Amino acid sequence: MTDRSYEGEKLVIRRHYKAEREDVWEAITDPARLVRWFLPISGDLRVGGRYQLEGNAGGEIVRCDRPSEIGLTWEIGEMSTDVLVRLDPDGDSTILTLTHSPMPGEFVPGTGAGWELGLVALEKYLAGELPDGRAVDWIAASAQEDLAAAHELAEQIAGEWVKVVR
């Protein structure tokens, strides 16, 4: 289940994961695990260091409070925004809250859908449901019908974000 909100140019996504907080933390911060469900990452992965996601954003890691919170800048071209990911324990599960701001309203549907597709992949990864190897490789080798289904899901999620922004 995903909770979505947008207020004051803050895009917020909240998801519940059936995994311990430490496991979720490792999945979102360990490059060897991150590449399995998201993108390859390089750089100086500590506070004050710069990172680069392959084919996507880069930026600076500005905060890291293991295992509860990581904050970073999200830089693409001339645009620089902030991303904060907070992990809260919920028994033997974890609630992940992602805040991306400032986020102009016209970018919310696409950005929200992009984040959510990644967070769905994180859920599948934590449940052991993803293929072995790097996500970029198994996505590239996916059958056309699987890619079409992912595109349809992205369109559906973007539609949900349009309703949130209104």
Coordinates of N, CA and C in Angstrom, one line a residue, residues 28-29 34 41 45 49 51 53 57-64 69-75 80-85 98-101 115:
I28 N 18.8 0.1 0.7 CA 18.8 1.4 0.1 C 20.1 2.1 0.2
T29 N 21.1 1.5 0.9 CA 22.4 2.2 1.1 C 23.6 1.4 0.6
L34 N 21.7 -2.1 -3.7 CA 20.9 -1.1 -4.4 C 20.8 -1.4 -5.9
I41 N 25.3 2.7 -8.5 CA 25.7 4.0 -7.9 C 27.2 4.0 -7.7
L45 N 30.4 7.7 -1.0 CA 29.1 7.4 -0.4 C 29.1 7.6 1.2
G49 N 30.0 13.6 0.7 CA 30.5 13.0 -0.5 C 29.4 13.2 -1.7
Y51 N 27.6 11.5 -5.1 CA 27.2 10.2 -5.7 C 26.7 10.4 -7.1
L53 N 24.1 8.2 -9.8 CA 23.3 7.0 -10.2 C 23.5 6.9 -11.7
A57 N 20.2 10.8 -11.8 CA 20.6 11.9 -10.9 C 22.0 11.6 -10.2
G58 N 22.5 12.7 -9.8 CA 23.7 12.7 -8.9 C 23.5 13.7 -7.8
G59 N 24.4 13.9 -7.0 CA 24.3 14.9 -5.9 C 25.2 14.7 -4.8
E60 N 24.8 15.3 -3.7 CA 25.6 15.2 -2.4 C 24.8 14.5 -1.3
I61 N 25.5 13.7 -0.6 CA 24.9 13.1 0.6 C 25.0 14.1 1.7
V62 N 23.9 14.6 2.3 CA 23.9 15.7 3.2 C 23.6 15.2 4.7
R63 N 23.0 14.0 4.8 CA 22.7 13.5 6.1 C 22.6 12.0 6.0
C64 N 23.1 11.4 7.1 CA 23.0 9.9 7.2 C 23.0 9.5 8.7
E69 N 17.6 7.5 8.7 CA 17.3 8.6 7.8 C 18.6 8.9 6.9
I70 N 18.3 9.1 5.7 CA 19.3 9.6 4.7 C 18.8 10.7 3.9
G71 N 19.6 11.8 3.8 CA 19.2 12.9 3.0 C 20.3 13.3 2.0
L72 N 19.8 13.7 0.8 CA 20.7 14.0 -0.3 C 20.1 15.0 -1.2
T73 N 21.0 15.6 -2.0 CA 20.6 16.5 -3.1 C 20.3 15.6 -4.3
W74 N 19.4 16.0 -5.1 CA 19.0 15.2 -6.3 C 19.2 16.2 -7.5
E75 N 20.3 16.0 -8.2 CA 20.7 17.0 -9.2 C 20.6 16.3 -10.6
S80 N 18.2 21.2 -9.0 CA 18.6 20.6 -7.8 C 17.5 20.6 -6.8
T81 N 17.2 19.4 -6.3 CA 16.1 19.3 -5.3 C 16.7 18.4 -4.1
D82 N 15.9 18.2 -3.1 CA 16.3 17.5 -1.9 C 15.4 16.2 -1.8
V83 N 16.1 15.1 -1.4 CA 15.4 13.9 -1.1 C 15.8 13.5 0.3
L84 N 14.7 13.1 1.1 CA 14.9 12.6 2.4 C 14.2 11.3 2.5
V85 N 14.9 10.2 2.9 CA 14.2 8.9 3.1 C 14.3 8.6 4.6
L98 N 9.5 8.8 1.8 CA 10.4 9.5 0.9 C 9.8 10.8 0.7
T99 N 10.5 11.9 0.9 CA 10.1 13.3 0.6 C 11.0 13.8 -0.4
H100 N 10.5 14.4 -1.5 CA 11.3 15.0 -2.5 C 10.7 16.4 -2.7
S101 N 11.6 17.4 -2.5 CA 11.2 18.8 -2.6 C 12.4 19.7 -2.9
W115 N 9.5 7.2 -8.7 CA 9.9 6.8 -7.4 C 9.1 5.6 -7.0

